[in-house]
Short mmCIF file of C-alpha atoms in Angstrom, two decimals:
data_model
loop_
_atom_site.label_atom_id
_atom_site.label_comp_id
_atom_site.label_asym_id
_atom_site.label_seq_id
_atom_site.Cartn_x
_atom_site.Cartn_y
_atom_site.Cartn_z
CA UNK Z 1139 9.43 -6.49 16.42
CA UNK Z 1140 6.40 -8.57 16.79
CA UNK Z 1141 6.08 -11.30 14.51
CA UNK Z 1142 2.79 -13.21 13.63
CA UNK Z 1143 2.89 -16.54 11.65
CA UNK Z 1144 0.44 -17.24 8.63
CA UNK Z 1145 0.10 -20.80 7.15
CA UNK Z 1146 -0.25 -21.99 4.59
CA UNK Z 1147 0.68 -18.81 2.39
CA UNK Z 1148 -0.90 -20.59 -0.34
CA UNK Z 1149 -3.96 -22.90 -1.03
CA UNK Z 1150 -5.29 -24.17 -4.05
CA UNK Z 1151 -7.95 -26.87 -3.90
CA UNK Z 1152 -11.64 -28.47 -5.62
CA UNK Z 1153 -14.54 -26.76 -4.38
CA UNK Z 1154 -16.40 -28.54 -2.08
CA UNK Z 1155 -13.29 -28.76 0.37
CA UNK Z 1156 -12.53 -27.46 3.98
CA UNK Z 1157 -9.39 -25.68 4.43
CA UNK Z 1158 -8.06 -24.89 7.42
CA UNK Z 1159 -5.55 -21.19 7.79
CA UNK Z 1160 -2.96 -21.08 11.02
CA UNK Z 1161 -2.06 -17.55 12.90
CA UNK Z 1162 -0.05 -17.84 15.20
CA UNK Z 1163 1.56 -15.13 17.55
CA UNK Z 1164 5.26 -15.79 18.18
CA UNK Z 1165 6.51 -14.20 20.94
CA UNK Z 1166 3.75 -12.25 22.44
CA UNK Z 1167 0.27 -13.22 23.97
CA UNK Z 1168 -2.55 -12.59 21.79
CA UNK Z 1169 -5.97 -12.70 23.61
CA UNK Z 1170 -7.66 -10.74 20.58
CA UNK Z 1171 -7.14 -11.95 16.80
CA UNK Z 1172 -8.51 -10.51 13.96
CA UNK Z 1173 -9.55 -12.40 10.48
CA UNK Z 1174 -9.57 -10.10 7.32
CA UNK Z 1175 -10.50 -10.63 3.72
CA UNK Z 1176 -8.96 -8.61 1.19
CA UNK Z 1177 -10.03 -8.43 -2.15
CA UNK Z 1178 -7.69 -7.79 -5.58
CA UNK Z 1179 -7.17 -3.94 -5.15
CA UNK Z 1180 -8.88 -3.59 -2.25
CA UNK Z 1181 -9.15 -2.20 1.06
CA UNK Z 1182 -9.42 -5.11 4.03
CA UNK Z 1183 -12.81 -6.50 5.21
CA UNK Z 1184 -12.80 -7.30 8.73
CA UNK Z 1185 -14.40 -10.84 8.93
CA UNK Z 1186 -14.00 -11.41 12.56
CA UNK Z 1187 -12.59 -10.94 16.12
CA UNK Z 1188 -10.85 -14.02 17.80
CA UNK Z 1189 -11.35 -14.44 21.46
CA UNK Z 1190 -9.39 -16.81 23.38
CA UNK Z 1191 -11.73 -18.94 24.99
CA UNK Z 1192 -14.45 -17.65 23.85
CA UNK Z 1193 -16.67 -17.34 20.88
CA UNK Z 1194 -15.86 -15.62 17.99
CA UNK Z 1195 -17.67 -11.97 17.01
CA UNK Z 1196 -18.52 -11.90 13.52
CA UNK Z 1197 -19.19 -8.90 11.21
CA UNK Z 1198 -21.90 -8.08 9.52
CA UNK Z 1199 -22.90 -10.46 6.53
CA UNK Z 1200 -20.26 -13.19 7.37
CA UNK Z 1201 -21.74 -16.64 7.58
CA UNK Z 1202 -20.07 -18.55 11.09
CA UNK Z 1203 -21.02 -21.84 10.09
CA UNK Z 1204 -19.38 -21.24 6.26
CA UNK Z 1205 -16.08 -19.24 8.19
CA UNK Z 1206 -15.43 -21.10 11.38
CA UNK Z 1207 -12.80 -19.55 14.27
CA UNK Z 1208 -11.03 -21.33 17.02
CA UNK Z 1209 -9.25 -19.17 19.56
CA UNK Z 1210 -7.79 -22.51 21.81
CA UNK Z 1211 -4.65 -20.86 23.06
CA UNK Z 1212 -3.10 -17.22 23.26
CA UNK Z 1213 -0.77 -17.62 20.16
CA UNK Z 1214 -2.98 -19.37 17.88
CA UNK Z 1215 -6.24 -18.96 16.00
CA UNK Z 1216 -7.56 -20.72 13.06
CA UNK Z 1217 -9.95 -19.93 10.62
CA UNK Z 1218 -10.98 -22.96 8.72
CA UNK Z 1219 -13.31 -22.29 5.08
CA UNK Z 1220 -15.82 -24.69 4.71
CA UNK Z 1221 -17.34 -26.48 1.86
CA UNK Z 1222 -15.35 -23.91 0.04
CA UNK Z 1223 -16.03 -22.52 -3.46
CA UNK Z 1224 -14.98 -20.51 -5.84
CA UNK Z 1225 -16.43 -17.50 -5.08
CA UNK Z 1226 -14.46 -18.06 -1.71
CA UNK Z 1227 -10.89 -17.59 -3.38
CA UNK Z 1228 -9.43 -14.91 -1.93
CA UNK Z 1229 -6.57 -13.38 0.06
CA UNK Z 1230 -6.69 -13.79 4.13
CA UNK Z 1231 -5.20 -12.20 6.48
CA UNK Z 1232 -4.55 -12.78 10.24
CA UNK Z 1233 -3.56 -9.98 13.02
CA UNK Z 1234 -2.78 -10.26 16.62
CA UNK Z 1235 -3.35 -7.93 19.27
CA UNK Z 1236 -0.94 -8.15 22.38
CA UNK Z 1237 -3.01 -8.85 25.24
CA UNK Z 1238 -4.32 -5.77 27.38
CA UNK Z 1239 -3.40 -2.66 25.10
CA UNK Z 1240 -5.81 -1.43 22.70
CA UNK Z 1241 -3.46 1.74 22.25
CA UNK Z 1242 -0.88 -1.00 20.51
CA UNK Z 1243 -0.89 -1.94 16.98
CA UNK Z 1244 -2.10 -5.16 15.33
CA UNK Z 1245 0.34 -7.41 13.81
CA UNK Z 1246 -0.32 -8.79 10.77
CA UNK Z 1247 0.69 -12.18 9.06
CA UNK Z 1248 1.77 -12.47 5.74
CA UNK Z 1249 -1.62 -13.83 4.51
CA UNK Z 1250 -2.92 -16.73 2.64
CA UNK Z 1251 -4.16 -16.77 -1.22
CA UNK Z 1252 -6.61 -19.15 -1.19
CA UNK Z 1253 -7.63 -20.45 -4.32
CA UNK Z 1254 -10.54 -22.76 -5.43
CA UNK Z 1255 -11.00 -24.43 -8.22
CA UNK I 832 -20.04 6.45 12.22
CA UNK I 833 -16.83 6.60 12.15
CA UNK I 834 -14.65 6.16 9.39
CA UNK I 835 -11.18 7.00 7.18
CA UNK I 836 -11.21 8.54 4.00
CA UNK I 837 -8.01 8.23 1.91
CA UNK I 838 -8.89 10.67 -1.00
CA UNK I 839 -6.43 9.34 -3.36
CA UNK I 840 -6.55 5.82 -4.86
CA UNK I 841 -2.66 6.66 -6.43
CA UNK I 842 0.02 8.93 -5.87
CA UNK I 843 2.91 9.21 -8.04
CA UNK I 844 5.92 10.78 -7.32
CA UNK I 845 9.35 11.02 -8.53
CA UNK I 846 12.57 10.04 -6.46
CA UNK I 847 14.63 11.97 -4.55
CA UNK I 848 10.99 14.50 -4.07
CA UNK I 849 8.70 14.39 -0.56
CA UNK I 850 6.18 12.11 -0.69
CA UNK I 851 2.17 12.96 1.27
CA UNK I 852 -0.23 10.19 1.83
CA UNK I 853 -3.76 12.06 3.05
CA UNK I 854 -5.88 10.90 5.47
CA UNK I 855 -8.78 11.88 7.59
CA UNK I 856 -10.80 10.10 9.66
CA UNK I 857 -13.94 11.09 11.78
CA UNK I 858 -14.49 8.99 15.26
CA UNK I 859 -16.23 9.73 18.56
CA UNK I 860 -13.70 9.83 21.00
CA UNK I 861 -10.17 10.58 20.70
CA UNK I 862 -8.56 8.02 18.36
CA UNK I 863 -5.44 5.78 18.14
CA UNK I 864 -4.07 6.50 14.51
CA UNK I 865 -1.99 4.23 12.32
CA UNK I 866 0.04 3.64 9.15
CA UNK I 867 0.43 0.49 7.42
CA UNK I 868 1.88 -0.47 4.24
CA UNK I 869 1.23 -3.35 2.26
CA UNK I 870 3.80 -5.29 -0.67
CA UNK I 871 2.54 -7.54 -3.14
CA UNK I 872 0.92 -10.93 -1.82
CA UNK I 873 2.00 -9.89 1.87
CA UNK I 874 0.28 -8.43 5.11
CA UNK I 875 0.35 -5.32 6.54
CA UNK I 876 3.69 -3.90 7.78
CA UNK I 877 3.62 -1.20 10.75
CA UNK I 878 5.05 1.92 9.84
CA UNK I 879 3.60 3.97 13.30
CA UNK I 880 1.14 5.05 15.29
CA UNK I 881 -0.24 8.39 17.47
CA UNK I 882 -2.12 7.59 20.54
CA UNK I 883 -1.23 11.30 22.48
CA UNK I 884 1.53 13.27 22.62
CA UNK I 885 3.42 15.25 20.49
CA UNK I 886 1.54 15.10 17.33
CA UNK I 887 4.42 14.67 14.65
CA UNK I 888 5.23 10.44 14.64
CA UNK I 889 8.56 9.26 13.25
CA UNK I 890 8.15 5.45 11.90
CA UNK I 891 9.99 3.30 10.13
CA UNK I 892 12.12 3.73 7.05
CA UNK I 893 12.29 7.50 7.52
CA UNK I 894 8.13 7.62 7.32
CA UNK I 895 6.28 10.48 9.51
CA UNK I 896 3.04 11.72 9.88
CA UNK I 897 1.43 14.96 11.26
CA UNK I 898 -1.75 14.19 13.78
CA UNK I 899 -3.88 17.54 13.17
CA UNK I 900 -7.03 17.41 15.87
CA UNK I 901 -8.49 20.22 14.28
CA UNK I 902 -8.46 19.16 10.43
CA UNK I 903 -9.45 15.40 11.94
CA UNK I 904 -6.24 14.26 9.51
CA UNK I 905 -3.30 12.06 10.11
CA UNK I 906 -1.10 12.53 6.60
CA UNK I 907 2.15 10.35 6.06
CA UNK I 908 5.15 11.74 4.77
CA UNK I 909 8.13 11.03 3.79
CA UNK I 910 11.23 13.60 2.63
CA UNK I 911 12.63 11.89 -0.11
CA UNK I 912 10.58 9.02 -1.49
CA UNK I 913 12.62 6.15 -2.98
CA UNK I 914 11.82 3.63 -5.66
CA UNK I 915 11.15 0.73 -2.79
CA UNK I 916 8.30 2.75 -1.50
CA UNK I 917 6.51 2.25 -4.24
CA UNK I 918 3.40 -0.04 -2.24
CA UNK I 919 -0.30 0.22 -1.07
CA UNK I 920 -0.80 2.14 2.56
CA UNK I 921 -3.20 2.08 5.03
CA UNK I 922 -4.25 4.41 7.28
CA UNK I 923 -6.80 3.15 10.30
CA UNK I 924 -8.30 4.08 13.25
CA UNK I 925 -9.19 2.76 16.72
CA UNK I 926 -10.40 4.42 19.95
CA UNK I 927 -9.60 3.53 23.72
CA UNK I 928 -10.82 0.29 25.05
CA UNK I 929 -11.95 -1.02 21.22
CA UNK I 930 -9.06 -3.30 19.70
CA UNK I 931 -10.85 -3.00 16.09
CA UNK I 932 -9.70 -1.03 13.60
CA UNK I 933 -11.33 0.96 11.03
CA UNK I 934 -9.36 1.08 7.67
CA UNK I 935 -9.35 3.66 4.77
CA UNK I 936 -9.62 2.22 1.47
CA UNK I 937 -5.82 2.39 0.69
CA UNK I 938 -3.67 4.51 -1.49
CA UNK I 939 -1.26 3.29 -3.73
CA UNK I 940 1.84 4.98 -3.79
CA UNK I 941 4.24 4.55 -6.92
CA UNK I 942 7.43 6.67 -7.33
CA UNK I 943 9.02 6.73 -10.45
CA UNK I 944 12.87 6.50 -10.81
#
């Protein structure tokens, strides 16, 4: 099946520092990628859609300049937490969408606990 | 607006005994369904999908679930639920053309040996 890559799985790091979360899709083309946020017994909270080359689309009540997305190629976005703090610890989660099929279902990495301290 | 409702935060169930996972959903459109589950400190595994067709889906480890237009649900099910299925699943929702989903708020499933 479809695999998508997540890295690093884990983060833990001083607040005030940028940290910077891989997804990569393996061995499909992914021209939409999807950033989640899950909280500790909680449903996911879409962040934002990935474009390849193109601008992100963010949700509702996400900051773009605090969460920023880079789409460069069709197997790899990165989402990269800025001045991060501790209110930012969290589980992420990455999906890819094979190019073209909206009927298809998103792959999902194995996520990232991110921790700040 | 369109959402999924998963009624029940847990569902326990012993093994060896059918296992039901409810969902409903409410879109405009005709949707793309899905069923996810989730392990401890991992993502989302696929379990499978109904985009048209017959409406009863066969997935993965022996899941399937029942697309009913008319009740607007999409319940997973399983025959005989095993200790390993014990996990939190997602059911979500897109429609044609839109590559977002919409997710219910998760169920966590526990059978007991």
């Amino acid at each position: 099946g479809a695999v998508v890559s997540q890295h690093p799985s884990r983060v833990i790091c001083k607040s005030g520092t940028s940290v910077k979360i891989e997804c990569r899709s393996l061995d499909f083309q992914a021209t939409t990628m999807f950033w989640y946020r899950q909280f500790p017994k909680k449903s996911l909270m879409l962040m934002a859609t990935s474009n390849e080359g193109s601008k992100a689309t963010y949700e509702q009540g996400v900051e773009k300049d605090k969460f920023l997305i880079n789409h460069a190629s069709l197997t790899l976005s990165t989402l990269t937490v800025t001045s991060a703090h501790p209110e930012d610890s969290s589980f992420y989660i990455c999906s890819a969408s094979r190019t073209g099929s909206s009927n298809q279902p998103q792959h999902f990495g194995d996520g990232t606990r991110l921790s700040i301290l | 607006a369109q959402s999924v409702a998963q009624p029940e935060d847990q569902v326990n169930v012993a093994e060896g005994n059918p296992l039901t996972v409810k969902c409903t959903y409410s879109v405009s459109g005709n949707p793309y369904l899905f069923w996810y589950v989730q392990y401890p400190n991992r993502g989302l595994q696929f379990l499978l999908k109904y985009i048209t067709g017959d409406n009863l889906v066969k997935g993965s480890y022996g899941f399937e679930a029942e697309f009913n237009k008319s009740q607007t649900s999409f319940h997973l099910k399983k025959p005989s639920a095993l200790v390993s299925d014990s996990a939190l699943y997602f059911c979500a929702v897109s429609t044609s053309g839109t590559y977002k989903y919409i997710f219910g708020t998760g169920t966590r499933l526990k059978v007991l040996a």
